[in-house]
CSV table of N, CA and C in Angstrom, one decimal:
chain,number,residue,atom,x,y,z
A,1,MET,N,46.9,61.9,28.1
A,1,MET,CA,48.2,61.1,27.9
A,1,MET,C,48.1,60.9,28.6
A,2,LYS,N,48.5,61.2,29.9
A,2,LYS,CA,49.2,60.9,31.5
A,2,LYS,C,48.1,60.2,32.0
A,3,LYS,N,46.9,60.2,31.8
A,3,LYS,CA,46.1,59.4,32.3
A,3,LYS,C,45.6,58.2,32.0
A,4,ILE,N,45.8,58.1,30.8
A,4,ILE,CA,46.1,56.2,30.0
A,4,ILE,C,47.4,56.1,30.9
A,5,ILE,N,48.5,56.1,31.0
A,5,ILE,CA,50.0,55.8,31.7
A,5,ILE,C,49.1,55.6,32.9
A,6,LEU,N,48.8,56.7,33.9
A,6,LEU,CA,48.9,56.6,35.1
A,6,LEU,C,47.7,55.1,35.4
A,7,SER,N,46.9,55.0,34.2
A,7,SER,CA,46.2,53.9,34.5
A,7,SER,C,46.7,52.4,34.0
A,8,LEU,N,47.3,52.6,33.0
A,8,LEU,CA,48.3,51.3,32.8
A,8,LEU,C,49.1,50.8,34.1
A,9,PHE,N,49.8,52.2,34.6
A,9,PHE,CA,50.0,51.4,35.5
A,9,PHE,C,50.1,51.2,36.7
A,10,LEU,N,48.9,51.7,37.2
A,10,LEU,CA,48.3,51.3,38.7
A,10,LEU,C,47.5,50.0,38.1
A,11,SER,N,47.2,49.5,36.6
A,11,SER,CA,46.3,48.4,36.9
A,11,SER,C,47.7,46.8,36.8
A,12,VAL,N,48.4,47.6,35.9
A,12,VAL,CA,49.6,47.1,36.3
A,12,VAL,C,49.9,46.6,37.8
A,13,ALA,N,50.1,47.1,38.4
A,13,ALA,CA,50.4,47.6,40.2
A,13,ALA,C,49.7,47.0,40.5
A,14,LEU,N,48.2,46.6,40.0
A,14,LEU,CA,47.1,45.1,41.1
A,14,LEU,C,47.2,44.1,41.1
A,15,VAL,N,47.6,44.1,39.9
A,15,VAL,CA,47.3,42.5,39.5
A,15,VAL,C,49.5,42.2,39.9
A,16,SER,N,50.3,42.6,40.5
A,16,SER,CA,51.6,41.9,41.1
A,16,SER,C,50.8,41.9,42.1
A,17,CYS,N,51.9,40.3,42.9
A,17,CYS,CA,51.8,40.2,43.9
A,17,CYS,C,52.4,40.8,45.0
A,18,VAL,N,53.9,41.5,44.1
A,18,VAL,CA,54.8,42.3,44.7
A,18,VAL,C,54.4,43.5,44.5
A,19,ASP,N,54.5,44.7,45.3
A,19,ASP,CA,54.3,46.1,44.6
A,19,ASP,C,55.9,46.8,45.0
A,20,ASN,N,56.2,47.6,44.0
A,20,ASN,CA,57.2,48.2,44.9
A,20,ASN,C,57.0,49.0,45.4
A,21,GLY,N,56.6,48.8,46.9
A,21,GLY,CA,56.5,49.8,47.8
A,21,GLY,C,57.2,48.8,49.2
A,22,THR,N,56.7,48.1,48.5
A,22,THR,CA,57.1,46.9,49.8
A,22,THR,C,59.1,46.6,49.8
A,23,THR,N,59.6,45.5,51.0
A,23,THR,CA,60.6,45.5,50.7
A,23,THR,C,61.0,44.1,50.8
A,24,PHE,N,60.4,42.9,50.0
A,24,PHE,CA,60.4,41.7,49.8
A,24,PHE,C,61.6,41.3,48.7
A,25,PRO,N,62.9,40.2,49.2
A,25,PRO,CA,63.6,40.3,48.5
A,25,PRO,C,63.2,39.6,46.9
A,26,GLU,N,64.7,40.1,46.2
A,26,GLU,CA,64.0,40.4,44.9
A,26,GLU,C,64.4,38.6,44.4
A,27,ASP,N,63.5,38.2,43.6
A,27,ASP,CA,63.8,36.9,43.2
A,27,ASP,C,63.3,35.9,43.9
A,28,THR,N,61.8,36.8,44.6
A,28,THR,CA,60.8,35.7,45.3
A,28,THR,C,59.9,34.8,44.4
A,29,ASP,N,60.1,33.4,45.1
A,29,ASP,CA,59.3,32.7,44.4
A,29,ASP,C,57.6,33.0,44.8
A,30,GLY,N,57.0,34.1,45.4
A,30,GLY,CA,55.7,34.4,46.2
A,30,GLY,C,55.7,34.9,47.2
A,31,VAL,N,55.0,35.8,47.2
A,31,VAL,CA,54.6,37.0,48.0
A,31,VAL,C,52.7,36.5,48.2
A,32,TYR,N,52.5,35.7,49.6
A,32,TYR,CA,50.8,36.2,49.9
A,32,TYR,C,50.3,36.7,50.5
A,33,TYR,N,49.3,37.4,50.4
A,33,TYR,CA,49.2,38.2,51.4
A,33,TYR,C,47.3,37.3,51.9
A,34,GLY,N,47.4,38.4,54.0
A,34,GLY,CA,46.7,37.8,54.3
A,34,GLY,C,46.6,38.4,55.6
A,35,ASN,N,45.8,37.6,56.6
A,35,ASN,CA,45.9,38.5,58.1
A,35,ASN,C,46.3,37.3,58.8
A,36,LEU,N,47.7,37.8,59.2
A,36,LEU,CA,48.3,37.6,60.3
A,36,LEU,C,47.5,37.9,62.1
A,37,THR,N,47.3,36.2,62.6
A,37,THR,CA,47.1,36.9,64.3
A,37,THR,C,47.9,36.9,64.3
A,38,VAL,N,48.4,37.6,65.9
A,38,VAL,CA,49.1,37.2,67.1
A,38,VAL,C,48.5,37.7,68.3
A,39,GLY,N,47.8,36.3,69.0
A,39,GLY,CA,46.7,36.6,70.3
A,39,GLY,C,45.8,37.1,70.1
A,40,ASP,N,45.7,37.9,70.0
A,40,ASP,CA,44.4,39.3,70.0
A,40,ASP,C,44.1,40.1,69.0
A,41,TYR,N,45.8,40.2,68.3
A,41,TYR,CA,45.7,40.9,67.4
A,41,TYR,C,46.1,40.9,65.8
A,42,THR,N,45.0,41.3,65.2
A,42,THR,CA,45.6,41.1,63.6
A,42,THR,C,45.2,41.9,62.8
A,43,GLU,N,46.6,41.6,61.1
A,43,GLU,CA,46.7,42.6,61.1
A,43,GLU,C,46.9,42.1,59.2
A,44,ARG,N,46.8,43.0,58.4
A,44,ARG,CA,47.2,42.1,56.8
A,44,ARG,C,48.7,42.6,56.8
A,45,VAL,N,49.3,41.2,56.2
A,45,VAL,CA,50.8,41.7,55.9
A,45,VAL,C,50.7,40.7,55.1
A,46,GLY,N,52.0,41.0,54.5
A,46,GLY,CA,52.6,39.9,53.0
A,46,GLY,C,53.7,39.3,53.7
A,47,ILE,N,54.2,37.5,52.8
A,47,ILE,CA,54.7,36.7,53.8
A,47,ILE,C,55.7,35.7,52.1
A,48,SER,N,56.8,35.6,52.0
A,48,SER,CA,57.1,35.3,51.2
A,48,SER,C,57.7,33.7,51.2
A,49,VAL,N,58.0,32.8,50.5
A,49,VAL,CA,58.4,32.1,50.8
A,49,VAL,C,59.1,30.8,50.1
A,50,THR,N,60.4,31.6,49.9
A,50,THR,CA,61.3,31.1,49.1
A,50,THR,C,62.2,29.9,49.7
A,51,GLU,N,62.0,29.4,47.3
A,51,GLU,CA,63.1,27.6,47.9
A,51,GLU,C,64.3,28.1,47.6
A,52,THR,N,65.0,27.8,48.3
A,52,THR,CA,66.4,27.9,48.1
A,52,THR,C,67.1,26.3,48.1
A,53,SER,N,66.6,25.6,48.5
A,53,SER,CA,67.7,24.2,48.2
A,53,SER,C,66.1,23.5,47.4
A,54,ASP,N,66.6,21.7,47.3
A,54,ASP,CA,65.1,21.3,47.0
A,54,ASP,C,64.3,20.8,48.1
A,55,THR,N,65.7,21.0,49.0
A,55,THR,CA,65.0,20.8,50.9
A,55,THR,C,64.9,21.7,51.8
A,56,THR,N,64.7,23.2,51.6
A,56,THR,CA,64.9,24.3,52.4
A,56,THR,C,64.0,25.4,51.6
A,57,VAL,N,63.5,26.0,52.4
A,57,VAL,CA,62.5,27.5,52.2
A,57,VAL,C,63.1,28.6,53.4
A,58,ASP,N,63.4,29.7,52.7
A,58,ASP,CA,63.5,30.7,53.3
A,58,ASP,C,61.4,31.6,53.6
A,59,VAL,N,61.4,32.0,54.5
A,59,VAL,CA,59.9,32.8,54.8
A,59,VAL,C,60.2,33.7,55.4
A,60,PHE,N,60.0,34.8,55.0
A,60,PHE,CA,60.1,36.1,55.2
A,60,PHE,C,58.7,36.9,55.4
A,61,PHE,N,59.0,37.7,56.8
A,61,PHE,CA,57.9,38.5,56.8
A,61,PHE,C,58.3,39.4,56.4
A,62,ASP,N,57.2,41.0,56.2
A,62,ASP,CA,58.1,42.0,55.7
A,62,ASP,C,57.0,43.1,56.7
A,63,ASN,N,57.5,43.4,57.0
A,63,ASN,CA,57.2,45.2,57.9
A,63,ASN,C,55.9,44.6,59.0
A,64,VAL,N,56.3,43.6,59.9
A,64,VAL,CA,54.9,43.4,60.9
A,64,VAL,C,54.7,44.1,62.1
A,65,LYS,N,54.0,43.9,62.6
A,65,LYS,CA,53.5,44.3,63.7
A,65,LYS,C,52.5,43.2,64.8
A,66,PHE,N,53.0,42.9,65.8
A,66,PHE,CA,52.7,42.0,66.3
A,66,PHE,C,51.5,42.3,68.0
A,67,ALA,N,51.7,43.5,68.1
A,67,ALA,CA,50.9,44.4,69.2
A,67,ALA,C,49.9,45.7,68.2
A,68,LYS,N,49.2,45.8,69.0
A,68,LYS,CA,49.0,47.1,68.5
A,68,LYS,C,49.9,47.9,68.8
A,69,ALA,N,50.5,48.2,70.7
A,69,ALA,CA,50.7,48.9,71.1
A,69,ALA,C,52.2,48.8,70.5
A,70,MET,N,52.6,48.0,69.7
A,70,MET,CA,54.4,48.3,69.2
A,70,MET,C,54.6,49.0,68.6
A,71,PRO,N,55.8,49.0,68.9
A,71,PRO,CA,56.5,51.2,68.7
A,71,PRO,C,56.7,51.0,66.8
A,72,LEU,N,57.5,49.8,66.4
A,72,LEU,CA,58.2,49.4,65.3
A,72,LEU,C,57.2,48.2,64.2
A,73,ARG,N,57.7,48.6,63.1
A,73,ARG,CA,57.9,47.4,62.2
A,73,ARG,C,59.0,46.9,61.6
A,74,ILE,N,58.9,45.9,61.7
A,74,ILE,CA,60.2,45.1,61.8
A,74,ILE,C,60.1,43.4,60.3
A,75,ASP,N,61.2,43.4,59.8
A,75,ASP,CA,60.9,42.5,59.3
A,75,ASP,C,61.4,40.9,59.5
A,76,ILE,N,61.1,39.6,59.8
A,76,ILE,CA,61.8,38.9,60.1
A,76,ILE,C,62.3,37.9,59.1
A,77,THR,N,63.6,37.0,58.7
A,77,THR,CA,63.6,36.4,57.9
A,77,THR,C,64.0,34.6,58.4
A,78,VAL,N,63.2,34.0,58.3
A,78,VAL,CA,63.6,32.4,59.3
A,78,VAL,C,63.8,31.7,57.7
A,79,LYS,N,65.6,31.2,57.8
A,79,LYS,CA,66.3,30.9,57.2
A,79,LYS,C,66.4,29.8,57.0
A,80,ASP,N,66.4,28.8,56.0
A,80,ASP,CA,67.0,27.5,55.6
A,80,ASP,C,65.6,26.3,56.6
A,81,VAL,N,64.5,26.4,56.2
A,81,VAL,CA,63.2,25.1,57.3
A,81,VAL,C,63.5,24.3,56.5
A,82,PRO,N,64.1,23.6,56.4
A,82,PRO,CA,63.6,22.0,56.1
A,82,PRO,C,62.5,22.3,55.5
A,83,CYS,N,61.8,21.4,54.3
A,83,CYS,CA,60.6,21.1,53.7
A,83,CYS,C,60.6,19.9,53.0
A,84,ILE,N,59.3,20.1,52.4
A,84,ILE,CA,59.4,18.1,51.6
A,84,ILE,C,58.4,18.9,50.5
A,85,LYS,N,58.7,18.7,49.1
A,85,LYS,CA,57.8,18.8,48.2
A,85,LYS,C,57.1,17.5,47.7
A,86,ALA,N,56.1,17.9,47.6
A,86,ALA,CA,54.7,16.3,47.2
A,86,ALA,C,53.7,16.9,47.1
A,87,ASN,N,53.2,16.1,45.6
A,87,ASN,CA,52.1,16.6,45.2
A,87,ASN,C,51.5,18.5,44.3
A,88,GLY,N,52.4,18.6,44.8
A,88,GLY,CA,52.1,20.3,44.3
A,88,GLY,C,52.4,20.7,45.6
A,89,VAL,N,52.4,20.2,46.7
A,89,VAL,CA,52.3,21.4,47.7
A,89,VAL,C,54.1,20.7,48.5
A,90,ILE,N,54.3,22.1,48.6
A,90,ILE,CA,55.4,23.0,49.7
A,90,ILE,C,55.4,22.7,51.3
A,91,ALA,N,55.7,21.5,52.3
A,91,ALA,CA,55.4,21.9,53.4
A,91,ALA,C,56.5,21.6,54.3
A,92,PHE,N,56.8,22.9,55.2
A,92,PHE,CA,57.9,23.0,55.9
A,92,PHE,C,57.9,23.2,57.5
A,93,SER,N,58.4,22.7,58.0
A,93,SER,CA,59.1,23.2,59.9
A,93,SER,C,59.8,22.9,60.5
A,94,ALA,N,60.0,23.9,61.8
A,94,ALA,CA,61.5,24.1,62.1
A,94,ALA,C,61.0,23.8,63.8
A,95,THR,N,61.6,22.8,64.6
A,95,THR,CA,62.2,23.9,65.5
A,95,THR,C,63.4,24.4,66.3
A,96,ASP,N,62.7,25.6,67.1
A,96,ASP,CA,63.9,26.4,68.1
A,96,ASP,C,64.3,26.6,66.7
A,97,VAL,N,64.5,27.8,66.2
A,97,VAL,CA,65.4,28.8,65.2
A,97,VAL,C,64.9,29.9,65.3
A,98,ASP,N,66.7,31.0,65.5
A,98,ASP,CA,66.4,32.1,65.7
A,98,ASP,C,66.3,32.7,64.3
A,99,PRO,N,65.6,34.1,64.4
A,99,PRO,CA,65.3,34.1,62.8
A,99,PRO,C,65.9,34.9,62.7
A,100,TYR,N,66.6,36.1,61.5
A,100,TYR,CA,67.6,37.2,61.3
A,100,TYR,C,66.4,38.7,61.4
A,101,MET,N,66.5,39.5,62.3
A,101,MET,CA,65.6,40.8,61.6
A,101,MET,C,65.6,42.0,61.6
A,102,ASN,N,65.1,42.6,60.7
A,102,ASN,CA,65.5,44.1,59.7
A,102,ASN,C,67.0,43.3,59.4
A,103,LYS,N,68.0,43.8,58.8
A,103,LYS,CA,69.3,43.5,58.1
A,103,LYS,C,70.7,43.5,58.9
A,104,GLU,N,69.6,42.6,60.1
A,104,GLU,CA,71.2,41.8,61.1
A,104,GLU,C,71.6,41.2,59.9
A,105,LYS,N,72.7,41.2,60.8
A,105,LYS,CA,74.0,39.8,59.5
A,105,LYS,C,73.8,38.5,60.6
A,106,GLU,N,73.4,38.0,61.4
A,106,GLU,CA,73.5,37.4,62.2
A,106,GLU,C,72.7,36.6,62.9
A,107,PRO,N,71.5,35.7,63.2
A,107,PRO,CA,70.2,35.1,63.5
A,107,PRO,C,70.2,35.5,64.8
A,108,GLN,N,69.2,36.0,65.7
A,108,GLN,CA,69.0,36.7,67.1
A,108,GLN,C,68.1,35.8,67.9
A,109,PRO,N,68.6,35.0,68.6
A,109,PRO,CA,67.8,34.4,69.2
A,109,PRO,C,67.0,34.5,70.1
A,110,GLU,N,67.1,36.4,70.5
A,110,GLU,CA,66.0,37.3,71.5
A,110,GLU,C,64.5,37.3,70.7
A,111,TYR,N,64.8,36.4,70.0
A,111,TYR,CA,62.4,36.2,68.9
A,111,TYR,C,62.9,35.1,68.8
A,112,ARG,N,63.6,33.6,69.6
A,112,ARG,CA,63.4,32.2,69.2
A,112,ARG,C,62.2,32.2,68.9
A,113,PHE,N,62.1,31.5,67.9
A,113,PHE,CA,60.8,30.4,67.3
A,113,PHE,C,60.7,29.2,67.8
A,114,ALA,N,60.1,28.2,68.7
A,114,ALA,CA,59.8,27.2,69.7
A,114,ALA,C,59.5,26.7,68.5
A,115,GLU,N,58.1,26.9,67.4
A,115,GLU,CA,58.2,25.7,66.3
A,115,GLU,C,57.7,26.9,65.0
A,116,ILE,N,57.5,26.4,64.0
A,116,ILE,CA,57.6,27.1,62.7
A,116,ILE,C,56.7,26.1,62.0
A,117,ALA,N,56.3,26.5,61.2
A,117,ALA,CA,55.6,25.4,60.2
A,117,ALA,C,54.0,26.3,59.4
A,118,GLY,N,54.4,25.7,57.9
A,118,GLY,CA,53.3,26.0,56.9
A,118,GLY,C,53.2,25.2,55.9
A,119,ALA,N,52.4,25.5,55.1
A,119,ALA,CA,52.3,25.0,53.2
A,119,ALA,C,52.0,25.7,52.5
A,120,VAL,N,53.1,25.5,51.5
A,120,VAL,CA,52.0,26.1,50.3
A,120,VAL,C,51.7,25.4,49.1
A,121,GLU,N,50.4,25.6,48.5
A,121,GLU,CA,49.6,25.1,48.0
A,121,GLU,C,48.7,25.8,47.0
A,122,GLY,N,49.4,25.7,46.1
A,122,GLY,CA,48.7,26.1,44.2
A,122,GLY,C,49.1,28.0,45.1
A,123,ASN,N,48.0,28.5,45.3
A,123,ASN,CA,48.0,30.0,45.0
A,123,ASN,C,48.1,30.8,47.1
A,124,GLU,N,48.2,29.6,47.7
A,124,GLU,CA,47.9,29.7,49.3
A,124,GLU,C,49.0,29.6,49.6
A,125,LEU,N,49.1,30.2,51.4
A,125,LEU,CA,50.1,29.6,52.4
A,125,LEU,C,49.8,29.9,53.8
A,126,VAL,N,49.5,28.7,54.1
A,126,VAL,CA,49.1,28.5,55.6
A,126,VAL,C,50.5,28.5,56.9
A,127,LEU,N,50.2,29.2,57.5
A,127,LEU,CA,51.5,29.5,58.1
A,127,LEU,C,51.5,29.5,60.2
A,128,GLU,N,51.5,28.2,61.1
A,128,GLU,CA,51.7,28.5,62.6
A,128,GLU,C,53.0,29.4,63.0
A,129,ALA,N,53.5,29.3,63.7
A,129,ALA,CA,54.3,29.4,64.6
A,129,ALA,C,54.5,30.1,66.4
A,130,ARG,N,55.3,29.5,66.9
A,130,ARG,CA,55.1,29.9,68.2
A,130,ARG,C,56.6,30.3,68.5
A,131,MET,N,56.4,31.7,69.6
A,131,MET,CA,57.9,31.8,70.0
A,131,MET,C,58.9,30.8,71.1
A,132,SER,N,59.7,31.3,72.0
A,132,SER,CA,59.9,30.2,72.8
A,132,SER,C,59.2,30.6,73.9
A,133,ASP,N,59.1,30.1,74.6
A,133,ASP,CA,58.2,30.3,76.3
A,133,ASP,C,59.5,31.0,77.1
A,134,ASP,N,60.9,31.1,77.2
A,134,ASP,CA,62.2,31.7,77.7
A,134,ASP,C,62.4,32.8,77.1
A,135,LEU,N,61.5,33.9,76.2
A,135,LEU,CA,62.3,34.9,75.9
A,135,LEU,C,61.5,36.2,76.7
A,136,LYS,N,61.8,37.1,76.4
A,136,LYS,CA,61.1,38.5,76.7
A,136,LYS,C,60.0,38.6,77.0
A,137,GLU,N,59.1,38.7,78.4
A,137,GLU,CA,58.2,38.6,78.7
A,137,GLU,C,57.0,38.9,76.9
A,138,SER,N,57.0,39.7,76.8
A,138,SER,CA,56.5,40.3,76.2
A,138,SER,C,56.3,39.6,74.7
A,139,ARG,N,57.1,38.5,74.4
A,139,ARG,CA,57.0,37.5,73.5
A,139,ARG,C,57.2,36.4,74.1
A,140,ALA,N,57.2,35.9,75.0
A,140,ALA,CA,57.4,34.6,74.9
A,140,ALA,C,56.2,33.7,74.6
A,141,GLY,N,55.8,32.5,74.6
A,141,GLY,CA,55.6,31.8,73.5
A,141,GLY,C,54.4,32.7,73.1
A,142,LYS,N,54.2,33.3,72.5
A,142,LYS,CA,53.6,34.1,71.5
A,142,LYS,C,53.3,33.2,70.4
A,143,ARG,N,51.9,32.8,69.7
A,143,ARG,CA,51.8,32.1,68.8
A,143,ARG,C,51.0,33.2,67.7
A,144,PHE,N,50.8,32.8,66.6
A,144,PHE,CA,51.6,33.4,64.8
A,144,PHE,C,50.1,32.4,64.5
A,145,SER,N,49.7,32.8,63.9
A,145,SER,CA,48.9,32.8,62.8
A,145,SER,C,48.2,33.2,61.2
A,146,PHE,N,49.0,32.6,60.2
A,146,PHE,CA,48.8,33.2,59.2
A,146,PHE,C,47.5,32.5,57.7
A,147,LYS,N,46.7,33.2,57.4
A,147,LYS,CA,46.7,32.0,55.5
A,147,LYS,C,46.5,33.4,54.6
A,148,GLY,N,47.1,33.4,53.4
A,148,GLY,CA,47.2,34.2,52.3
A,148,GLY,C,47.3,33.8,51.5
A,149,THR,N,46.6,34.5,50.2
A,149,THR,CA,47.6,34.0,48.7
A,149,THR,C,47.9,35.1,48.0
A,150,CYS,N,48.6,34.8,46.8
A,150,CYS,CA,49.0,34.9,46.1
A,150,CYS,C,48.4,34.8,44.7
A,151,ASN,N,47.8,35.6,44.3
A,151,ASN,CA,47.3,36.5,42.7
A,151,ASN,C,47.6,36.0,42.1
């Protein structure tokens, strides 16, 4: 009986876009799993895009690293990114936006994105971003690319 219950539990967890081990916000519209590439570093991550109004979305990077030598994983939330919805596509973009890091209550200018843009179409998310050039050397000008799906 325990094996049957365990099998049922595992099959439900495997078909879900969000598992119980993530720190994704509740009531998320979707979590997209795919490869996040920053320079020559690539890792599999989850990113959610949540519509916060008819004209804005929040973009949440869960538990990510941007370099092999990066000692910690962090959460990043880019809030109130302007978006346009048309023909089943949500396209979003912003410039010079300060993200929220981990559980910080204020945006963090030392992690400013010079650009962030992406699109959600069906079950696919494509995202590109670049950090500001005037940041700490290890972050300045870093380019991000992501392509993922939500099953």
